[in-house]
Coordinates of C-alpha atoms and ligand atoms in Angstrom, one line a residue:
Q21 CA 47.5 35.5 -110.3
Q22 CA 50.0 36.4 -113.1
S23 CA 52.2 39.2 -112.7
P24 CA 54.7 40.9 -115.3
N25 CA 57.5 39.7 -113.5
P26 CA 58.7 36.0 -115.5
V27 CA 60.8 35.0 -112.5
Y28 CA 57.6 35.3 -110.2
N29 CA 55.6 33.5 -112.9
T30 CA 58.0 30.5 -113.2
F31 CA 58.2 30.2 -109.5
L32 CA 54.5 30.3 -108.8
K33 CA 54.0 27.6 -111.3
C34 CA 56.6 25.2 -109.9
F35 CA 55.2 26.0 -106.2
S36 CA 51.5 25.8 -107.3
D37 CA 52.0 22.3 -109.1
K38 CA 53.8 21.0 -106.2
T39 CA 51.4 22.3 -103.3
K40 CA 48.2 23.3 -105.0
S41 CA 48.5 26.6 -102.6
P42 CA 49.3 29.4 -105.0
Q43 CA 47.6 32.0 -102.3
N44 CA 50.7 31.5 -100.3
V45 CA 53.1 33.1 -102.9
F46 CA 53.1 37.1 -103.2
S47 CA 54.3 39.3 -105.9
Q48 CA 55.1 43.0 -105.6
T49 CA 51.9 43.6 -107.3
N50 CA 49.5 41.5 -104.9
P51 CA 47.4 44.0 -102.9
S52 CA 48.9 42.2 -99.6
F53 CA 52.3 42.3 -100.3
S54 CA 53.2 45.3 -98.5
S55 CA 51.6 44.2 -95.3
V56 CA 53.1 40.6 -95.5
L57 CA 56.3 42.3 -95.9
R58 CA 56.0 45.0 -93.2
A59 CA 54.5 43.0 -90.7
Y60 CA 57.7 41.5 -89.3
I61 CA 60.1 44.5 -90.2
R62 CA 61.2 45.0 -86.8
N63 CA 63.4 48.1 -87.6
A64 CA 62.1 51.2 -89.3
R65 CA 65.5 51.8 -91.0
F66 CA 64.2 49.4 -93.4
N67 CA 60.7 50.3 -93.7
T68 CA 61.1 53.2 -96.2
S69 CA 60.3 53.4 -100.0
S70 CA 63.6 53.2 -100.8
T71 CA 64.4 50.0 -99.0
T72 CA 64.9 47.1 -101.4
K73 CA 61.7 44.7 -101.7
P74 CA 61.7 40.8 -102.5
T75 CA 60.7 40.0 -106.0
V76 CA 58.5 36.9 -104.6
I77 CA 57.4 36.5 -100.6
I78 CA 56.3 33.2 -99.9
T79 CA 54.4 32.5 -96.8
P80 CA 54.5 28.6 -96.2
R81 CA 52.0 26.8 -94.2
S82 CA 53.2 23.4 -94.0
Y83 CA 57.0 21.8 -94.1
S84 CA 56.1 20.6 -97.8
H85 CA 55.5 24.1 -98.7
V86 CA 59.0 25.1 -97.3
S87 CA 60.5 22.0 -99.5
A88 CA 58.6 23.1 -102.4
A89 CA 59.9 26.9 -102.0
V90 CA 63.4 25.8 -102.1
I91 CA 62.9 23.2 -105.0
C92 CA 61.2 25.7 -107.2
A93 CA 63.6 28.8 -106.3
K94 CA 67.0 26.8 -106.5
P95 CA 67.0 26.8 -110.5
L96 CA 66.1 30.6 -110.2
N97 CA 69.3 31.3 -108.3
F98 CA 68.0 34.3 -106.7
V99 CA 69.1 35.1 -103.1
F100 CA 66.7 33.5 -100.8
K101 CA 66.2 35.4 -97.5
I102 CA 64.5 33.4 -94.7
R103 CA 62.5 35.3 -92.1
S104 CA 61.2 34.0 -88.7
G105 CA 60.5 36.9 -86.4
G106 CA 62.2 39.5 -88.2
H107 CA 64.6 40.9 -85.3
D108 CA 67.8 40.8 -87.1
Y109 CA 69.3 44.2 -86.3
D110 CA 70.4 44.9 -89.6
G111 CA 67.5 43.4 -91.7
L112 CA 69.2 40.9 -93.4
S113 CA 66.2 38.3 -93.2
Y114 CA 64.3 40.7 -95.6
I115 CA 66.4 43.1 -97.3
S116 CA 69.2 42.3 -100.2
D117 CA 71.0 44.8 -102.6
K118 CA 70.8 41.8 -104.9
P119 CA 67.2 40.6 -106.3
F120 CA 65.8 38.0 -103.9
F121 CA 62.9 35.7 -102.5
M122 CA 61.8 36.1 -99.1
L123 CA 60.5 33.0 -96.9
D124 CA 58.3 33.9 -94.4
L125 CA 58.0 31.5 -91.5
S126 CA 55.7 33.4 -89.2
H127 CA 52.8 30.8 -89.9
L128 CA 54.7 27.8 -89.2
R129 CA 54.4 28.6 -85.2
G130 CA 53.3 25.6 -83.3
V131 CA 54.6 25.1 -79.7
S132 CA 54.0 21.7 -77.8
V133 CA 55.3 21.4 -74.2
N134 CA 55.5 18.3 -72.6
I135 CA 55.9 18.6 -68.9
A136 CA 56.3 14.7 -68.7
D137 CA 59.8 14.7 -70.3
E138 CA 60.4 18.5 -69.6
T139 CA 60.7 19.0 -73.6
A140 CA 58.9 21.4 -75.8
W141 CA 58.9 21.4 -79.5
I142 CA 59.2 25.1 -80.8
S143 CA 58.6 26.0 -84.3
A144 CA 60.9 28.5 -86.3
G145 CA 58.1 31.1 -86.6
A146 CA 56.7 31.0 -83.2
T147 CA 58.1 33.8 -80.8
L148 CA 59.7 33.8 -77.4
G149 CA 56.6 35.1 -75.7
E150 CA 54.5 32.2 -77.1
V151 CA 56.9 29.9 -76.0
Y152 CA 57.5 31.3 -72.4
Y153 CA 53.5 31.7 -72.4
K154 CA 52.8 28.0 -73.3
I155 CA 55.4 26.6 -70.6
W156 CA 53.6 28.8 -68.3
E157 CA 50.2 27.3 -69.0
K158 CA 51.5 23.8 -68.2
S159 CA 54.0 24.5 -65.6
K160 CA 55.2 27.3 -62.9
I161 CA 58.0 25.5 -62.1
H162 CA 59.7 25.2 -65.7
G163 CA 61.5 27.9 -67.7
F164 CA 63.4 28.3 -70.9
P165 CA 66.7 30.0 -71.0
A166 CA 66.3 32.5 -74.1
G167 CA 66.1 36.4 -74.7
V168 CA 64.2 38.8 -73.0
C169 CA 62.3 40.6 -75.8
P170 CA 58.9 38.3 -76.3
T171 CA 58.4 39.2 -80.0
V172 CA 62.1 37.8 -80.9
G173 CA 61.5 34.8 -83.4
V174 CA 62.8 31.3 -82.5
G175 CA 64.4 30.6 -86.0
G176 CA 67.0 33.5 -85.9
H177 CA 67.3 33.4 -82.2
L178 CA 68.1 29.9 -81.6
S179 CA 70.1 29.1 -84.7
G180 CA 72.3 32.3 -83.8
G181 CA 72.8 31.4 -80.1
G182 CA 70.3 32.9 -78.0
Y183 CA 70.8 34.3 -74.3
G184 CA 68.8 35.7 -71.7
N185 CA 68.6 36.6 -68.1
M186 CA 69.3 33.1 -66.9
V187 CA 72.4 32.8 -68.8
R188 CA 74.7 32.8 -66.0
K189 CA 72.6 29.6 -64.2
F190 CA 72.1 27.8 -67.7
G191 CA 73.9 29.1 -70.5
L192 CA 72.7 29.5 -73.9
S193 CA 69.4 28.5 -75.3
V194 CA 71.5 26.3 -77.9
D195 CA 72.9 24.4 -75.0
Y196 CA 69.4 22.9 -74.4
I197 CA 68.5 21.6 -77.9
D198 CA 67.9 18.0 -78.2
D199 CA 66.7 17.7 -82.1
A200 CA 65.9 20.1 -84.8
K201 CA 64.1 19.8 -88.2
I202 CA 65.5 21.4 -91.4
V203 CA 65.0 21.8 -95.1
D204 CA 68.2 21.3 -96.7
V205 CA 69.2 22.3 -100.5
N206 CA 67.6 19.4 -101.9
G207 CA 64.0 20.2 -100.3
R208 CA 64.3 17.2 -97.8
V209 CA 62.9 17.5 -94.4
L210 CA 65.8 16.1 -92.3
D211 CA 65.5 15.8 -88.4
R212 CA 68.9 15.5 -86.3
K213 CA 69.6 11.8 -87.1
A214 CA 69.1 12.2 -90.7
M215 CA 71.0 15.2 -91.2
G216 CA 74.0 14.0 -89.1
E217 CA 76.0 15.6 -86.0
D218 CA 77.8 18.1 -88.2
L219 CA 75.0 20.1 -89.7
F220 CA 73.0 19.5 -86.2
W221 CA 75.9 21.4 -84.8
A222 CA 76.2 24.2 -87.3
I223 CA 72.5 25.0 -87.0
T224 CA 72.8 25.4 -83.0
G225 CA 74.4 28.8 -83.1
G226 CA 76.1 29.2 -86.5
G227 CA 73.3 30.8 -87.8
G228 CA 70.6 28.9 -89.9
G229 CA 70.5 30.8 -92.9
S230 CA 73.9 29.3 -94.2
Y231 CA 72.5 25.8 -94.3
G232 CA 69.1 25.7 -95.0
V233 CA 65.7 26.4 -93.7
V234 CA 65.2 25.7 -90.0
L235 CA 61.7 24.2 -89.4
G236 CA 61.8 24.2 -85.4
Y237 CA 63.8 22.7 -82.3
K238 CA 63.3 20.4 -79.8
M239 CA 64.4 21.9 -76.4
K240 CA 65.1 20.6 -72.9
L241 CA 63.2 22.9 -70.2
V242 CA 64.8 24.3 -67.3
P243 CA 63.6 24.3 -63.5
V244 CA 62.8 27.7 -62.2
P245 CA 61.8 28.5 -58.3
E246 CA 58.3 29.1 -57.6
T247 CA 59.5 32.8 -56.3
V248 CA 62.2 34.8 -58.1
T249 CA 63.1 38.5 -57.4
V250 CA 63.8 41.3 -59.8
F251 CA 65.2 44.9 -58.9
R252 CA 66.3 47.8 -60.6
V253 CA 68.6 50.4 -58.9
E254 CA 70.4 53.3 -60.7
Q255 CA 73.1 55.8 -60.0
Y256 CA 74.5 58.8 -61.9
M257 CA 77.7 60.0 -62.7
D258 CA 78.2 62.2 -59.8
S259 CA 77.0 60.2 -57.2
G260 CA 78.5 56.9 -57.4
A261 CA 77.9 55.4 -61.1
V262 CA 81.6 55.2 -61.9
D263 CA 82.4 53.4 -58.8
M264 CA 79.5 51.0 -59.1
V265 CA 80.2 50.3 -62.8
Y266 CA 84.1 49.5 -61.7
K267 CA 82.8 47.0 -59.0
W268 CA 80.0 45.5 -61.1
Q269 CA 82.9 43.9 -63.2
S270 CA 84.3 41.9 -60.4
V271 CA 80.9 41.0 -59.2
G272 CA 78.7 40.4 -62.0
P273 CA 80.4 37.8 -63.5
K274 CA 81.7 36.0 -60.6
T275 CA 78.6 36.0 -57.7
D276 CA 76.1 33.3 -57.4
R277 CA 74.9 32.0 -60.7
N278 CA 71.2 32.5 -59.4
L279 CA 71.8 36.3 -60.0
F280 CA 72.3 38.1 -63.4
M281 CA 72.7 41.7 -62.9
R282 CA 72.6 43.5 -66.1
M283 CA 74.3 47.1 -66.4
L284 CA 72.7 49.7 -68.6
I285 CA 74.9 52.8 -69.3
Q286 CA 73.2 55.9 -70.8
P287 CA 74.2 59.5 -71.4
V288 CA 70.9 61.5 -70.4
T289 CA 70.3 65.3 -69.1
R290 CA 69.6 65.4 -65.6
K291 CA 68.5 69.1 -63.9
K292 CA 69.6 70.6 -67.3
V293 CA 73.2 69.0 -66.9
K294 CA 74.6 66.2 -69.0
T295 CA 75.5 63.2 -67.4
V296 CA 75.6 59.3 -67.4
R297 CA 73.2 57.0 -65.6
A298 CA 74.0 53.8 -65.0
T299 CA 71.1 51.1 -64.0
V300 CA 71.4 47.7 -62.7
V301 CA 68.4 45.4 -63.8
A302 CA 68.8 42.1 -62.2
L303 CA 66.9 38.7 -62.2
F304 CA 67.5 36.5 -59.1
L305 CA 66.2 32.7 -59.0
G306 CA 65.4 32.7 -55.4
E307 CA 63.9 35.0 -52.6
A308 CA 64.6 38.9 -51.8
K309 CA 65.9 38.5 -48.3
D310 CA 68.6 36.2 -50.0
V311 CA 69.7 38.5 -52.7
V312 CA 69.9 41.5 -50.3
S313 CA 71.8 40.0 -47.8
L314 CA 74.1 38.7 -50.5
L315 CA 74.9 41.7 -52.1
A316 CA 75.3 43.6 -48.9
K317 CA 78.2 41.7 -48.4
E318 CA 79.6 41.4 -52.2
F319 CA 78.4 44.7 -53.8
P320 CA 77.6 47.3 -51.0
E321 CA 78.2 50.0 -53.7
L322 CA 75.1 49.2 -55.3
G323 CA 73.2 50.0 -51.9
L324 CA 70.4 47.2 -52.6
K325 CA 67.6 47.3 -50.0
K326 CA 64.6 45.1 -49.5
E327 CA 62.5 47.8 -50.8
N328 CA 64.2 47.8 -54.3
C329 CA 63.1 44.1 -54.9
S330 CA 59.9 42.5 -56.0
E331 CA 59.1 39.0 -55.7
M332 CA 57.0 37.3 -58.2
T333 CA 56.9 33.8 -60.5
W334 CA 59.4 33.5 -63.4
F335 CA 56.7 34.1 -66.0
Q336 CA 55.6 37.7 -64.2
S337 CA 59.4 38.1 -64.3
A338 CA 59.6 37.8 -68.0
L339 CA 56.9 40.4 -68.1
W340 CA 58.5 42.8 -65.9
W341 CA 61.7 42.6 -68.1
D342 CA 59.6 43.3 -71.0
N343 CA 58.9 46.8 -69.2
R344 CA 55.5 46.1 -68.1
V345 CA 54.2 47.4 -64.9
N346 CA 51.8 45.5 -62.6
V347 CA 52.7 42.4 -63.6
T348 CA 50.9 40.6 -61.2
Q349 CA 47.6 42.0 -62.4
I350 CA 48.3 41.7 -66.3
D351 CA 46.8 39.2 -68.6
P352 CA 49.8 36.7 -69.4
K353 CA 48.0 36.3 -73.1
V354 CA 50.0 40.0 -73.7
F355 CA 52.8 37.5 -74.7
L356 CA 50.7 36.3 -77.5
D357 CA 50.6 39.6 -79.0
R358 CA 53.0 40.0 -81.9
N359 CA 52.8 43.8 -82.2
L360 CA 52.8 43.6 -86.0
D361 CA 54.3 46.6 -88.2
K362 CA 55.7 48.3 -85.2
S363 CA 59.3 49.5 -84.9
S364 CA 61.4 52.3 -84.1
F365 CA 64.9 53.4 -86.0
G366 CA 68.1 51.7 -84.6
K367 CA 71.6 50.3 -84.7
R368 CA 73.4 47.7 -82.5
K369 CA 76.9 46.8 -82.4
S370 CA 78.6 44.2 -79.9
D371 CA 81.9 43.5 -77.9
Y372 CA 83.3 41.5 -75.4
V373 CA 85.4 42.2 -72.2
V374 CA 88.1 39.8 -70.9
T375 CA 89.7 41.7 -68.4
K376 CA 88.3 44.4 -66.2
M377 CA 88.3 47.9 -67.6
P378 CA 90.2 50.2 -65.1
R379 CA 88.3 52.8 -62.9
D380 CA 89.9 55.8 -65.0
G381 CA 88.7 53.9 -68.4
I382 CA 85.3 54.0 -67.3
E383 CA 85.5 57.5 -66.3
S384 CA 86.7 58.2 -70.0
L385 CA 84.0 56.2 -71.4
F386 CA 81.3 58.3 -69.5
K387 CA 82.7 61.3 -70.7
K388 CA 83.0 60.0 -74.4
M389 CA 79.4 58.7 -74.1
I390 CA 78.3 62.4 -72.7
E391 CA 80.3 64.0 -76.0
L392 CA 78.5 61.8 -78.3
G393 CA 75.2 62.0 -76.5
K394 CA 73.1 59.3 -77.9
V395 CA 74.6 55.9 -78.0
G396 CA 74.0 53.6 -74.6
L397 CA 75.7 50.5 -73.8
V398 CA 74.5 47.3 -71.8
F399 CA 76.9 45.1 -70.0
N400 CA 75.5 41.4 -69.7
P401 CA 77.6 39.5 -67.4
Y402 CA 78.7 35.5 -68.0
G403 CA 80.3 33.6 -65.8
G404 CA 78.7 30.9 -64.0
K405 CA 77.5 28.0 -66.1
M406 CA 78.9 29.9 -69.4
V407 CA 82.4 29.1 -68.5
E408 CA 81.9 25.2 -68.1
V409 CA 80.6 24.7 -71.6
A410 CA 83.8 24.0 -74.1
E411 CA 84.3 26.8 -76.7
D412 CA 83.6 24.3 -79.5
A413 CA 80.5 22.6 -78.0
T414 CA 78.2 25.1 -80.2
P415 CA 79.5 27.2 -82.6
F416 CA 79.1 30.2 -80.2
P417 CA 82.7 30.3 -78.9
H418 CA 82.7 33.1 -76.3
R419 CA 82.0 31.4 -73.3
N420 CA 85.2 32.6 -71.3
M421 CA 84.3 36.1 -71.3
L422 CA 83.9 38.4 -68.4
F423 CA 81.0 40.2 -70.2
K424 CA 79.5 41.0 -73.3
I425 CA 78.7 44.7 -74.4
Q426 CA 75.8 45.9 -76.7
Y427 CA 76.0 49.4 -78.0
S428 CA 72.5 50.6 -78.8
V429 CA 71.0 53.6 -80.1
N430 CA 67.3 54.3 -81.2
W431 CA 65.6 57.3 -82.6
K432 CA 62.3 58.3 -83.7
E433 CA 62.1 60.3 -86.4
S434 CA 64.5 59.9 -89.2
S435 CA 66.6 61.5 -92.3
P436 CA 69.6 60.4 -94.1
E437 CA 71.3 62.9 -92.1
I438 CA 70.0 61.8 -88.9
E439 CA 70.5 58.4 -89.4
K440 CA 74.3 59.1 -90.6
G441 CA 74.9 60.7 -87.6
Y442 CA 73.6 58.1 -85.2
L443 CA 75.3 55.0 -87.0
N444 CA 78.5 57.0 -87.0
Q445 CA 78.0 57.9 -83.1
A446 CA 77.6 54.0 -82.8
K447 CA 81.3 53.7 -84.7
V448 CA 82.9 56.0 -83.0
L449 CA 82.2 54.7 -79.4
H450 CA 82.9 51.2 -80.9
S451 CA 86.3 52.3 -81.9
F452 CA 86.9 54.2 -78.5
M453 CA 86.3 51.1 -76.8
T454 CA 89.1 49.0 -78.7
R455 CA 91.6 49.5 -76.0
F456 CA 89.4 47.7 -73.4
V457 CA 87.9 44.7 -75.4
S458 CA 89.0 41.2 -76.7
K459 CA 91.4 41.4 -79.4
N460 CA 92.9 39.0 -82.3
P461 CA 90.2 38.7 -83.4
R462 CA 88.2 41.2 -81.8
S463 CA 85.0 39.3 -80.7
A464 CA 81.2 40.0 -81.9
Y465 CA 77.7 38.2 -81.2
F466 CA 76.3 36.9 -84.0
N467 CA 72.8 37.4 -83.0
Y468 CA 73.5 41.1 -82.5
R469 CA 73.9 41.3 -86.5
D470 CA 76.4 44.3 -87.6
V471 CA 77.0 44.7 -91.1
D472 CA 79.9 47.2 -90.3
I473 CA 82.3 44.4 -89.2
G474 CA 82.2 43.0 -92.8
V475 CA 80.1 41.8 -95.6
N476 CA 80.2 39.1 -98.4
D477 CA 79.6 40.0 -101.8
Q478 CA 79.6 36.3 -102.7
G479 CA 82.1 36.7 -105.7
A480 CA 85.5 35.3 -105.7
K481 CA 86.8 36.4 -102.6
S482 CA 83.7 35.3 -100.8
Y483 CA 85.8 33.1 -98.5
E484 CA 88.6 35.9 -97.7
E485 CA 85.4 38.4 -97.0
G486 CA 83.6 35.6 -94.8
E487 CA 86.6 35.1 -92.8
V488 CA 86.6 38.5 -91.3
Y489 CA 83.2 38.5 -89.9
G490 CA 83.3 34.8 -89.4
R491 CA 86.3 34.8 -87.1
M492 CA 84.7 37.9 -85.1
Y493 CA 81.8 35.8 -84.8
F494 CA 82.6 32.3 -84.4
G495 CA 86.5 32.5 -83.6
K496 CA 88.1 28.9 -84.4
N497 CA 84.8 27.4 -85.0
F498 CA 84.6 29.3 -88.1
D499 CA 86.7 26.5 -90.0
R500 CA 84.3 23.7 -88.9
L501 CA 81.1 25.8 -90.4
V502 CA 83.1 26.5 -93.7
K503 CA 83.9 22.6 -93.9
I504 CA 80.1 21.8 -93.0
K505 CA 78.9 24.5 -95.4
T506 CA 80.7 23.2 -98.3
A507 CA 79.7 19.8 -97.6
V508 CA 75.9 20.5 -97.2
D509 CA 75.3 23.4 -99.4
P510 CA 78.2 23.3 -102.1
G511 CA 76.4 25.4 -104.8
N512 CA 76.0 28.4 -102.1
F513 CA 72.5 28.5 -102.8
F514 CA 72.0 29.6 -99.1
R515 CA 73.9 32.7 -98.7
N516 CA 73.2 36.3 -97.4
E517 CA 75.6 39.3 -96.7
Q518 CA 77.1 37.5 -93.7
S519 CA 76.5 33.7 -94.4
I520 CA 79.4 31.0 -93.9
P521 CA 81.2 30.9 -97.2
T522 CA 82.3 27.7 -98.8
L523 CA 86.0 26.6 -98.9
P524 CA 87.8 28.3 -102.1
I525 CA 88.3 26.0 -104.8
A526 CA 91.9 24.9 -105.2
K527 CA 93.3 26.5 -108.2
Ligands
FDA14 P1 65.0 37.0 -88.2 O1 63.9 36.6 -88.8 O2 65.1 38.5 -88.6 O3 66.3 36.3 -88.6 C1 67.5 36.4 -88.2 C2 68.6 35.9 -89.0 O4 68.2 34.5 -89.0 C3 68.7 36.0 -90.3 O5 70.0 36.0 -90.9 C4 67.7 34.9 -91.2 O6 67.8 34.7 -92.6 C5 68.0 33.7 -90.1 N1 66.8 33.0 -89.8 C6 65.8 33.1 -89.4 N2 65.1 32.3 -89.4 C7 65.3 31.1 -89.8 C8 65.2 30.1 -90.3 N3 64.0 29.3 -89.8 N4 66.2 28.9 -90.8 C9 67.3 29.6 -91.4 N5 67.6 30.7 -91.0 C10 66.8 31.5 -90.4 N6 69.3 38.0 -78.7 C11 69.3 37.3 -77.6 O7 70.4 36.4 -77.7 N7 68.9 37.7 -76.4 C12 68.1 39.2 -76.3 O8 67.6 39.1 -75.3 C13 67.7 39.5 -77.5 N8 67.0 40.7 -77.4 C14 66.3 41.3 -78.6 C15 65.7 42.2 -78.6 C16 65.4 43.0 -79.8 C17 64.2 43.9 -79.8 C18 65.6 42.5 -80.8 C19 65.2 43.3 -82.2 C20 66.7 41.6 -80.9 C21 67.2 41.1 -80.0 N9 68.1 39.9 -79.8 C22 68.3 39.1 -78.8 C23 68.7 39.4 -81.1 C24 67.8 38.1 -81.6 O9 68.2 37.2 -81.0 C25 68.5 38.1 -83.2 O10 68.1 39.2 -84.2 C26 67.7 36.7 -83.9 O11 68.5 36.4 -84.8 C27 66.2 37.2 -84.1 O12 65.8 36.2 -84.8 P2 64.1 36.3 -85.2 O13 63.9 34.9 -86.0 O14 63.3 37.3 -84.7 O15 64.9 37.2 -86.8

């Protein structure tokens, strides 16, 4: 199909000559362009008529299509965005303020599980729900330590770190990567041996989009017990929430590593009074009676009782964490549902806490949250396996933290004013937390993408700009990432608003 856009026409000719598959290339005038683009937009903020759109979308069906896309796009020198599951919180996989291409990997979604050697090959375009389902089909005593939202894509999640509710027992998703395949800037398909240990290291937490197109990963599976326990307990500000959150800081990151207790803190209105609700949502890799007696000793402020707990299989616990009810009745195939083109408006930010917040600090935080009104916080405990992994074992450096904070605000109806108000609330709360969180640099989680901490205009100041967000996401590992980037993609073809810059050329 010809389009008035000469860049599209040049690309299409090259891609068609190489692949004979012009149907996988979409110009803005193609009738399917909009549905292909919107299918994996996961934040409604970037699904408006004024959102910038790619000049060309490519939906490869094979590795050779990916190679051809890179080879044909390179001479055109457009920004080249790569999207797997589209969950980037600031939409960086499918928006840009410069003219851009978008490579959508959602068709490269194969997952093959091998129980004999306890590994799985998981393609970039697969979702975590598909990975969990395919493991469940083959084994009830194997699992994989990754995120709790089933529609998150493998490509972004694993290249950026990846954690879930088994992080204290097993660490991050990237701690289980054995092999990977990538298409490099020259269009070559490389496995771990061919790409070498430096590039392999970079794509296990340093963000794939700076180095090439990740095609997939070979993962080690982890053992899970036949019975696990989940529970949820909530308290309000006027009835124990402050004490519960304060004590949680000593227990959550230190307790038995089979136990992951997430803390959700949300401003709410209860009986017409503005207050704060604190909710512990937990997974215990074991039986209910054991976690009840453990927490009676370690965390009486929680008041956990047997009737708060539900025992189930690990796979059912993944459904429960996805807020499904009656998980014993539910068809496991719901995890194959990709829920296309569905999203609300939202913003996320992140922080890390190294030393406990004082009790009066928690009280003042609650008051601030009530004053602001909408932004919630999620505290995710570390400890356990996390502290046993060296800070430079993967690009993810935040191993010795007590817990991670996610700032979270969602809304349903939007206008520029509404959006500005909520984005500002998130910034104000982030600023309020400065005295309680990590410093020099203030750390942030790469997979909780946040353009507020700095963006790269890819001009003469690219290195300096990159160092700002790069040190927050990767700490000292930033230097090694820059060296690898400079070696594998010196022309900076793979770039985005928060990519790893190349080393500045000495004058
Ligand atoms: P998307 O396709 O948007 O890509 C994200 C980034 O990775 C982009 O910069 C993109 O260019 C790059 N990229 C994607 N595929 C690539 C590829 N094949 N090769 C090279 N680069 C590629 N995180 C977490 O650790 N634990 C959790 O529990 C959750 N939960 C969660 C829930 C929800 C609802 C959302 C929206 C997000 C999360 N996350 C999360 C964050 C999530 O891990 C993060 O957004 C991932 O990058 C998403 O990966 P996708 O492939 O879906 O995103």
